mmCIF file of C-alpha atoms in Angstrom:
data_model
loop_
_atom_site.group_PDB
_atom_site.id
_atom_site.type_symbol
_atom_site.label_atom_id
_atom_site.label_comp_id
_atom_site.label_asym_id
_atom_site.label_seq_id
_atom_site.Cartn_x
_atom_site.Cartn_y
_atom_site.Cartn_z
ATOM 1 C CA MET A 1 -4.026 -44.584 49.202
ATOM 2 C CA ILE A 2 -1.395 -41.602 48.369
ATOM 3 C CA LYS A 3 1.046 -41.606 51.171
ATOM 4 C CA SER A 4 4.062 -39.459 49.877
ATOM 5 C CA ALA A 5 3.656 -35.695 49.966
ATOM 6 C CA ILE A 6 0.016 -34.535 51.039
ATOM 7 C CA PHE A 7 -0.018 -31.807 48.949
ATOM 8 C CA SER A 8 2.010 -32.696 45.371
ATOM 9 C CA TRP A 9 0.435 -29.670 43.715
ATOM 10 C CA TYR A 10 1.899 -27.289 46.587
ATOM 11 C CA PRO A 11 4.366 -28.810 48.134
ATOM 12 C CA TRP A 12 5.306 -25.816 50.693
ATOM 13 C CA LEU A 13 1.649 -26.532 52.325
ATOM 14 C CA ASN A 14 2.875 -30.291 53.606
ATOM 15 C CA PHE A 15 4.623 -28.618 56.904
ATOM 16 C CA PHE A 16 1.711 -26.807 58.307
ATOM 17 C CA TYR A 17 -0.986 -29.271 56.856
ATOM 18 C CA LYS A 18 1.292 -32.109 59.084
ATOM 19 C CA LYS A 19 1.614 -30.045 62.428
ATOM 20 C CA ILE A 20 -2.194 -29.079 62.201
ATOM 21 C CA ILE A 21 -3.023 -32.434 61.896
ATOM 22 C CA TYR A 22 -1.060 -34.070 64.162
ATOM 23 C CA GLN A 23 -2.671 -31.614 67.071
ATOM 24 C CA PHE A 24 -5.906 -33.534 66.385
ATOM 25 C CA LEU A 25 -4.210 -36.988 66.586
ATOM 26 C CA ASN A 26 -2.923 -35.809 69.722
ATOM 27 C CA LYS A 27 -6.147 -34.521 71.103
ATOM 28 C CA LYS A 28 -4.399 -30.938 71.410
ATOM 29 C CA SER A 29 -6.006 -28.949 68.375
ATOM 30 C CA TYR A 30 -8.176 -25.863 68.872
ATOM 31 C CA HIS A 31 -11.756 -25.688 67.827
ATOM 32 C CA ALA A 32 -11.265 -22.550 65.864
ATOM 33 C CA PHE A 33 -8.307 -21.505 63.374
ATOM 34 C CA ILE A 34 -7.124 -18.464 62.013
ATOM 35 C CA PHE A 35 -5.039 -18.649 58.853
ATOM 36 C CA CYS A 36 -3.230 -15.179 57.726
ATOM 37 C CA SER A 37 -1.284 -15.415 54.526
ATOM 38 C CA ILE A 38 -0.585 -13.590 51.496
ATOM 39 C CA ASN A 39 -3.186 -14.770 48.037
ATOM 40 C CA GLY A 40 -1.398 -17.271 45.597
ATOM 41 C CA ILE A 41 0.123 -19.774 47.758
ATOM 42 C CA GLY A 42 -2.759 -22.116 48.184
ATOM 43 C CA THR A 43 -3.737 -21.591 51.855
ATOM 44 C CA ILE A 44 -7.634 -22.497 50.395
ATOM 45 C CA SER A 45 -6.211 -26.348 49.093
ATOM 46 C CA LEU A 46 -4.569 -26.215 53.050
ATOM 47 C CA VAL A 47 -8.053 -25.556 54.275
ATOM 48 C CA TYR A 48 -9.974 -27.961 51.938
ATOM 49 C CA ALA A 49 -7.494 -30.848 53.099
ATOM 50 C CA LEU A 50 -7.678 -30.350 56.792
ATOM 51 C CA VAL A 51 -11.346 -30.117 56.491
ATOM 52 C CA LYS A 52 -11.479 -33.387 54.208
ATOM 53 C CA TRP A 53 -9.363 -34.961 56.625
ATOM 54 C CA ILE A 54 -11.883 -34.047 59.702
ATOM 55 C CA PHE A 55 -14.776 -35.641 57.758
ATOM 56 C CA CYS A 56 -12.923 -38.354 56.378
ATOM 57 C CA THR A 57 -14.120 -42.045 57.323
ATOM 58 C CA ASN A 58 -11.671 -44.030 56.587
ATOM 59 C CA LYS A 59 -8.571 -41.877 57.612
ATOM 60 C CA LYS A 60 -5.272 -43.633 58.295
ATOM 61 C CA ASP A 61 -2.965 -41.448 60.411
ATOM 62 C CA ILE A 62 -2.769 -37.891 58.564
ATOM 63 C CA TYR A 63 -3.993 -39.190 55.467
ATOM 64 C CA SER A 64 -7.783 -38.889 54.320
ATOM 65 C CA CYS A 65 -9.021 -41.872 51.911
ATOM 66 C CA ASN A 66 -10.176 -39.615 49.115
ATOM 67 C CA LYS A 67 -13.122 -42.268 48.572
ATOM 68 C CA CYS A 68 -15.610 -42.435 51.259
ATOM 69 C CA SER A 69 -18.685 -40.563 50.857
ATOM 70 C CA ASN A 70 -17.573 -38.135 52.986
ATOM 71 C CA CYS A 71 -14.125 -37.402 50.819
ATOM 72 C CA LEU A 72 -15.674 -37.317 47.225
ATOM 73 C CA LEU A 73 -18.793 -34.445 49.241
ATOM 74 C CA ILE A 74 -15.812 -32.360 50.230
ATOM 75 C CA GLU A 75 -14.275 -32.504 46.511
ATOM 76 C CA THR A 76 -17.817 -31.644 44.892
ATOM 77 C CA LYS A 77 -18.278 -29.007 47.957
ATOM 78 C CA ASN A 78 -21.537 -30.541 49.038
ATOM 79 C CA HIS A 79 -21.161 -31.711 51.998
ATOM 80 C CA PRO A 80 -23.659 -31.057 54.325
ATOM 81 C CA ASP A 81 -21.688 -30.547 57.434
ATOM 82 C CA LEU A 82 -19.758 -27.944 55.706
ATOM 83 C CA TYR A 83 -20.736 -24.404 55.704
ATOM 84 C CA ILE A 84 -18.783 -21.615 53.639
ATOM 85 C CA ILE A 85 -19.322 -18.225 54.251
ATOM 86 C CA LYS A 86 -18.382 -15.645 52.048
ATOM 87 C CA ASN A 87 -19.710 -13.133 50.093
ATOM 88 C CA ASN A 88 -18.977 -13.076 46.372
ATOM 89 C CA LYS A 89 -18.636 -9.724 45.945
ATOM 90 C CA ILE A 90 -15.361 -9.092 47.963
ATOM 91 C CA ASN A 91 -16.180 -5.595 49.329
ATOM 92 C CA ILE A 92 -19.311 -6.321 50.530
ATOM 93 C CA ASN A 93 -19.702 -7.221 54.397
ATOM 94 C CA ILE A 94 -21.059 -10.537 55.369
ATOM 95 C CA SER A 95 -24.421 -9.580 57.405
ATOM 96 C CA VAL A 96 -25.318 -10.600 60.954
ATOM 97 C CA GLU A 97 -28.247 -12.626 59.725
ATOM 98 C CA VAL A 98 -26.128 -14.952 57.645
ATOM 99 C CA ILE A 99 -23.678 -15.605 60.983
ATOM 100 C CA ARG A 100 -27.390 -16.402 63.007
ATOM 101 C CA ASN A 101 -28.685 -18.546 60.498
ATOM 102 C CA ILE A 102 -25.205 -20.678 60.295
ATOM 103 C CA ILE A 103 -25.225 -20.852 63.960
ATOM 104 C CA ASN A 104 -28.899 -21.716 64.548
ATOM 105 C CA THR A 105 -27.875 -25.224 62.093
ATOM 106 C CA ILE A 106 -24.865 -26.181 64.051
ATOM 107 C CA TYR A 107 -26.454 -27.178 67.067
ATOM 108 C CA LYS A 108 -28.434 -29.699 64.893
ATOM 109 C CA TYR A 109 -27.733 -33.173 64.192
ATOM 110 C CA SER A 110 -24.724 -33.762 61.444
ATOM 111 C CA TYR A 111 -24.422 -35.874 59.126
ATOM 112 C CA LYS A 112 -22.970 -39.425 59.864
ATOM 113 C CA ASP A 113 -22.186 -37.470 63.452
ATOM 114 C CA ILE A 114 -18.699 -36.183 62.789
ATOM 115 C CA GLY A 115 -19.283 -32.559 63.508
ATOM 116 C CA LYS A 116 -19.384 -29.723 61.554
ATOM 117 C CA VAL A 117 -17.210 -26.877 59.757
ATOM 118 C CA ILE A 118 -18.006 -23.416 59.360
ATOM 119 C CA TRP A 119 -15.385 -22.063 56.953
ATOM 120 C CA LEU A 120 -14.856 -18.039 56.309
ATOM 121 C CA PRO A 121 -12.187 -18.106 53.328
ATOM 122 C CA TYR A 122 -12.706 -13.963 53.396
ATOM 123 C CA ALA A 123 -12.833 -13.331 57.393
ATOM 124 C CA GLN A 124 -12.145 -9.610 56.682
ATOM 125 C CA GLN A 125 -15.697 -9.581 54.950
ATOM 126 C CA LEU A 126 -17.123 -9.267 58.478
ATOM 127 C CA ASN A 127 -18.278 -6.180 59.944
ATOM 128 C CA MET A 128 -19.045 -5.204 63.312
ATOM 129 C CA PHE A 129 -22.139 -6.658 63.821
ATOM 130 C CA SER A 130 -21.417 -10.416 62.367
ATOM 131 C CA SER A 131 -17.978 -10.371 64.359
ATOM 132 C CA ASN A 132 -19.684 -9.864 67.693
ATOM 133 C CA ALA A 133 -22.273 -12.637 66.361
ATOM 134 C CA ILE A 134 -19.533 -15.024 65.364
ATOM 135 C CA LEU A 135 -17.842 -14.219 68.625
ATOM 136 C CA LYS A 136 -20.403 -15.696 70.471
ATOM 137 C CA VAL A 137 -20.449 -19.307 69.357
ATOM 138 C CA LEU A 138 -16.659 -19.482 69.403
ATOM 139 C CA GLU A 139 -16.785 -18.432 73.415
ATOM 140 C CA GLU A 140 -19.010 -21.298 73.783
ATOM 141 C CA PRO A 141 -19.027 -23.708 70.617
ATOM 142 C CA SER A 142 -20.924 -26.814 70.191
ATOM 143 C CA GLN A 143 -19.604 -30.509 70.284
ATOM 144 C CA LYS A 144 -17.342 -31.040 67.754
ATOM 145 C CA THR A 145 -17.573 -27.950 65.434
ATOM 146 C CA TRP A 146 -14.453 -26.447 63.873
ATOM 147 C CA PHE A 147 -14.178 -23.186 62.570
ATOM 148 C CA PHE A 148 -11.722 -22.215 60.054
ATOM 149 C CA LEU A 149 -10.904 -17.941 59.215
ATOM 150 C CA GLN A 150 -8.517 -16.914 56.716
ATOM 151 C CA CYS A 151 -7.667 -13.315 56.364
ATOM 152 C CA ASN A 152 -4.474 -11.555 54.520
ATOM 153 C CA ASN A 153 -4.056 -9.125 57.823
ATOM 154 C CA ILE A 154 -4.555 -9.934 61.361
ATOM 155 C CA ASN A 155 -6.171 -6.904 62.143
ATOM 156 C CA ASP A 156 -8.461 -6.886 59.766
ATOM 157 C CA LEU A 157 -10.231 -9.231 62.624
ATOM 158 C CA LEU A 158 -11.520 -8.053 65.738
ATOM 159 C CA PRO A 159 -8.865 -9.052 68.670
ATOM 160 C CA THR A 160 -11.609 -10.829 70.682
ATOM 161 C CA ILE A 161 -11.717 -12.988 67.764
ATOM 162 C CA THR A 162 -8.331 -14.088 67.294
ATOM 163 C CA SER A 163 -8.077 -14.319 70.777
ATOM 164 C CA ARG A 164 -10.166 -17.625 70.865
ATOM 165 C CA CYS A 165 -8.445 -18.774 67.811
ATOM 166 C CA GLN A 166 -5.242 -20.609 67.464
ATOM 167 C CA ILE A 167 -3.299 -18.128 64.681
ATOM 168 C CA TRP A 168 -1.154 -20.032 61.342
ATOM 169 C CA TYR A 169 0.718 -17.552 59.462
ATOM 170 C CA ILE A 170 1.007 -19.465 55.991
ATOM 171 C CA TYR A 171 4.231 -18.004 54.565
ATOM 172 C CA PRO A 172 5.262 -18.459 50.876
ATOM 173 C CA PRO A 173 8.144 -20.506 50.226
ATOM 174 C CA ASN A 174 11.305 -19.447 49.798
ATOM 175 C CA GLU A 175 12.507 -18.342 46.199
ATOM 176 C CA ASP A 176 14.307 -21.739 45.583
ATOM 177 C CA ILE A 177 11.618 -23.960 46.290
ATOM 178 C CA GLY A 178 9.339 -21.698 44.469
ATOM 179 C CA ILE A 179 11.452 -21.709 41.019
ATOM 180 C CA PHE A 180 11.847 -25.467 41.233
ATOM 181 C CA TRP A 181 7.893 -25.756 41.346
ATOM 182 C CA ILE A 182 7.289 -23.968 38.705
ATOM 183 C CA LYS A 183 10.352 -25.552 36.386
ATOM 184 C CA GLN A 184 8.823 -28.472 37.055
ATOM 185 C CA GLN A 185 5.181 -27.502 35.384
ATOM 186 C CA SER A 186 6.332 -25.649 33.052
ATOM 187 C CA ASN A 187 8.683 -28.642 31.894
ATOM 188 C CA ASN A 188 11.859 -26.975 32.475
ATOM 189 C CA ILE A 189 11.280 -23.984 29.345
ATOM 190 C CA ILE A 190 11.222 -21.025 31.532
ATOM 191 C CA ASN A 191 14.497 -19.570 32.002
ATOM 192 C CA LYS A 192 15.819 -19.176 35.686
ATOM 193 C CA LYS A 193 15.534 -15.544 35.808
ATOM 194 C CA ILE A 194 12.149 -14.992 34.126
ATOM 195 C CA ILE A 195 10.705 -17.259 36.856
ATOM 196 C CA GLN A 196 13.000 -15.021 39.510
ATOM 197 C CA THR A 197 11.405 -11.899 38.378
ATOM 198 C CA ALA A 198 7.689 -13.468 38.361
ATOM 199 C CA LEU A 199 8.088 -14.201 41.694
ATOM 200 C CA ARG A 200 9.614 -11.700 43.153
ATOM 201 C CA ILE A 201 7.007 -9.315 41.211
ATOM 202 C CA PHE A 202 4.116 -11.538 42.910
ATOM 203 C CA ASN A 203 5.643 -11.732 46.528
ATOM 204 C CA ASN A 204 7.095 -15.183 46.232
ATOM 205 C CA SER A 205 3.526 -16.615 44.880
ATOM 206 C CA PRO A 206 4.663 -19.545 42.977
ATOM 207 C CA ILE A 207 0.697 -19.845 41.638
ATOM 208 C CA TYR A 208 0.522 -16.506 40.572
ATOM 209 C CA ALA A 209 3.736 -16.145 39.264
ATOM 210 C CA TYR A 210 3.270 -19.586 37.362
ATOM 211 C CA LYS A 211 -0.376 -17.985 35.939
ATOM 212 C CA ILE A 212 1.222 -14.544 35.150
ATOM 213 C CA LEU A 213 4.430 -16.730 33.298
ATOM 214 C CA ASN A 214 1.294 -18.420 31.474
ATOM 215 C CA ASN A 215 -0.539 -15.621 30.574
ATOM 216 C CA PRO A 216 -0.154 -13.591 26.722
ATOM 217 C CA ILE A 217 -0.180 -10.273 29.261
ATOM 218 C CA TRP A 218 3.092 -10.877 30.426
ATOM 219 C CA GLU A 219 4.391 -10.197 26.996
ATOM 220 C CA ASN A 220 3.201 -6.855 27.507
ATOM 221 C CA ARG A 221 5.610 -6.294 30.623
ATOM 222 C CA LYS A 222 8.475 -5.800 27.894
ATOM 223 C CA ILE A 223 6.641 -3.760 25.617
ATOM 224 C CA LEU A 224 5.460 -1.229 28.834
ATOM 225 C CA TYR A 225 8.952 -0.744 29.375
ATOM 226 C CA LYS A 226 9.948 0.111 26.212
ATOM 227 C CA ILE A 227 7.436 2.386 25.754
ATOM 228 C CA LEU A 228 8.345 4.149 29.392
ATOM 229 C CA LEU A 229 11.578 4.455 27.846
ATOM 230 C CA SER A 230 10.638 6.162 24.746
ATOM 231 C CA SER A 231 7.908 8.516 26.457
ATOM 232 C CA LEU A 232 10.495 9.534 29.469
ATOM 233 C CA LYS A 233 12.601 10.741 25.899
ATOM 234 C CA ASN A 234 10.174 12.099 23.738
ATOM 235 C CA ASP A 235 6.787 12.805 25.540
ATOM 236 C CA ILE A 236 5.326 11.023 28.765
ATOM 237 C CA MET A 237 1.645 11.197 27.271
ATOM 238 C CA ASP A 238 2.825 8.357 24.869
ATOM 239 C CA LEU A 239 2.042 5.770 27.984
ATOM 240 C CA MET A 240 -1.541 6.233 27.364
ATOM 241 C CA LEU A 241 -1.489 3.936 24.784
ATOM 242 C CA ILE A 242 -0.547 1.120 26.650
ATOM 243 C CA LEU A 243 -1.576 2.114 30.380
ATOM 244 C CA ASN A 244 -5.222 3.383 29.590
ATOM 245 C CA ASN A 245 -7.048 -0.322 29.730
ATOM 246 C CA LYS A 246 -8.380 -2.774 31.972
ATOM 247 C CA ASP A 247 -5.177 -3.925 33.095
ATOM 248 C CA ILE A 248 -3.666 -0.451 34.334
ATOM 249 C CA LEU A 249 -3.384 -1.612 38.045
ATOM 250 C CA LEU A 250 -1.058 -3.819 37.022
ATOM 251 C CA TYR A 251 0.566 -1.840 34.297
ATOM 252 C CA LEU A 252 0.747 0.574 37.009
ATOM 253 C CA ASN A 253 2.746 -1.759 39.594
ATOM 254 C CA TRP A 254 5.136 -3.288 37.265
ATOM 255 C CA VAL A 255 6.003 0.895 36.472
ATOM 256 C CA TYR A 256 6.496 1.469 40.383
ATOM 257 C CA LEU A 257 8.584 -1.736 40.663
ATOM 258 C CA ILE A 258 11.038 -0.895 38.127
ATOM 259 C CA LEU A 259 11.480 2.579 39.520
ATOM 260 C CA LEU A 260 12.006 1.006 42.539
ATOM 261 C CA ASP A 261 15.085 -1.173 41.237
ATOM 262 C CA ILE A 262 16.072 1.903 39.574
ATOM 263 C CA THR A 263 16.395 3.849 42.619
ATOM 264 C CA LYS A 264 18.517 0.995 43.511
ATOM 265 C CA PHE A 265 20.691 1.368 40.970
ATOM 266 C CA HIS A 266 21.172 5.241 41.940
ATOM 267 C CA LEU A 267 22.023 3.882 45.246
ATOM 268 C CA LYS A 268 24.342 1.264 44.047
ATOM 269 C CA ILE A 269 22.255 -1.798 45.701
ATOM 270 C CA ASN A 270 23.431 -4.987 44.514
ATOM 271 C CA LYS A 271 21.672 -6.278 41.310
ATOM 272 C CA LYS A 272 20.448 -9.178 42.949
ATOM 273 C CA TYR A 273 17.973 -7.491 45.233
ATOM 274 C CA PHE A 274 15.854 -5.949 42.463
ATOM 275 C CA TYR A 275 12.668 -7.142 41.198
ATOM 276 C CA ASN A 276 13.456 -7.093 37.553
ATOM 277 C CA ILE A 277 16.511 -9.103 37.096
ATOM 278 C CA ASP A 278 15.647 -9.930 33.571
ATOM 279 C CA GLN A 279 15.087 -6.014 32.229
ATOM 280 C CA LEU A 280 18.695 -4.621 33.389
ATOM 281 C CA TYR A 281 19.022 -2.743 30.281
ATOM 282 C CA PHE A 282 15.813 -0.944 30.690
ATOM 283 C CA ILE A 283 16.822 -0.191 34.305
ATOM 284 C CA ASN A 284 20.533 1.451 32.905
ATOM 285 C CA LYS A 285 18.831 3.112 30.530
ATOM 286 C CA ILE A 286 15.915 4.681 32.115
ATOM 287 C CA SER A 287 18.217 5.543 35.426
ATOM 288 C CA ASP A 288 20.096 7.936 32.817
ATOM 289 C CA LEU A 289 17.514 9.656 32.284
ATOM 290 C CA ILE A 290 15.609 10.619 35.898
ATOM 291 C CA ILE A 291 17.651 11.808 38.614
ATOM 292 C CA LEU A 292 16.962 9.944 42.224
ATOM 293 C CA ASP A 293 14.714 12.556 43.485
ATOM 294 C CA ASN A 294 12.719 12.948 40.718
ATOM 295 C CA ILE A 295 12.046 8.926 40.460
ATOM 296 C CA ILE A 296 10.795 9.244 44.511
ATOM 297 C CA LEU A 297 8.291 11.861 43.401
ATOM 298 C CA ILE A 298 6.735 9.769 40.388
ATOM 299 C CA ILE A 299 6.164 6.656 42.957
ATOM 300 C CA LYS A 300 4.442 8.368 44.935
ATOM 301 C CA LYS A 301 2.388 9.819 42.304
ATOM 302 C CA ILE A 302 1.834 6.068 41.272
ATOM 303 C CA LEU A 303 1.165 5.200 44.586
ATOM 304 C CA TYR A 304 -1.768 8.069 45.040
ATOM 305 C CA TYR A 305 -3.578 7.754 41.826
ATOM 306 C CA ARG A 306 -3.657 3.878 41.999
ATOM 307 C CA SER A 307 -5.253 4.342 45.097
ATOM 308 C CA LEU A 308 -7.681 6.597 43.339
ATOM 309 C CA LEU A 309 -8.474 4.110 40.751
ATOM 310 C CA ILE A 310 -9.017 1.303 43.757
ATOM 311 C CA ASP A 311 -10.893 3.073 46.176
ATOM 312 C CA ILE A 312 -13.471 5.482 44.153
ATOM 313 C CA ASN A 313 -15.832 3.448 42.129
ATOM 314 C CA LEU A 314 -16.718 4.257 38.559
ATOM 315 C CA ILE A 315 -13.891 6.884 38.568
ATOM 316 C CA ASN A 316 -12.647 8.012 34.770
ATOM 317 C CA ARG A 317 -9.796 5.982 34.376
ATOM 318 C CA GLU A 318 -8.904 8.257 31.319
ATOM 319 C CA LEU A 319 -9.136 11.229 33.112
ATOM 320 C CA VAL A 320 -7.309 9.977 36.170
ATOM 321 C CA LEU A 321 -4.330 8.783 33.896
ATOM 322 C CA ILE A 322 -4.242 11.761 31.895
ATOM 323 C CA LYS A 323 -3.730 13.912 35.319
ATOM 324 C CA PHE A 324 -1.025 11.179 36.511
ATOM 325 C CA LEU A 325 0.981 11.696 33.244
ATOM 326 C CA LEU A 326 0.446 15.392 33.308
ATOM 327 C CA SER A 327 2.018 15.092 36.989
ATOM 328 C CA ILE A 328 4.729 13.220 35.832
ATOM 329 C CA GLU A 329 5.764 15.278 33.096
ATOM 330 C CA LYS A 330 5.562 18.522 35.438
ATOM 331 C CA ILE A 331 7.878 16.494 37.927
ATOM 332 C CA LEU A 332 10.156 15.653 34.396
ATOM 333 C CA LYS A 333 10.767 19.517 33.797
ATOM 334 C CA CYS A 334 12.322 19.954 37.379
ATOM 335 C CA LYS A 335 15.324 18.905 36.684
#
């Protein structure tokens, strides 16, 4: 039985795990929990660990055994008393019928009589009707039934739901912990400034930062900035060469972030607060080409056209991109 860190893979979750488990041990735990966090910090792993501990038949203190039949069933996502409610299409709501069917099952006998867990990893998928349906069972829960709801923004849930749950804000680790963890996973072969940049770009999410650093697309970021610099000097439409592809939202975000850094540069803000601390060369060069007022206007255009690409299904990406670049060209001509 391992008794070191609960999460050797995501050690920053240990604090939250222990606090919640000690509530159970001290008989002061809630029956419903909301975990509010950004993506990419392992909150799903935290919930799995809590669920495993609840069902474990051979637990010792705060540790689950990882060997009993319940632990193994949780690991394979096949436990009959664990109900994971989600719609595989993120933008589609969970129907009220799904919630009602789950509610009907929780009043039946549980496997090995330990209890039942209802888990909504994307609680924002609840609509008004399904929210009201789950609210009823939260108000009068059956014995030994626990609810775990996850969201990115607490305001996505009805206040009547949040008032009946214990809310946990799972925050990302500080930058030093993120750097240390990524260096461990990478055998210390990645430069610290590059790791810092990846962490800042991805809201201090070590998991996302580690994934992007090990993805070939990360090399395209420097290519993007080269083309951006060249296109600002020559023809802004040259950006079509790299932006017009399935990764356009990622690339637009990278352009947006370096423009924020250039804004900071113009305002003489300390470079330690930059996102792209590994690309100071491009920040300096681009800042010589664009005045501050125009940078702000371009940033507004990026946010506008990015929202179009996100919000409108089947939109013509190439047409949106052309209009976006023409709007930048117009801004640049008004020096």
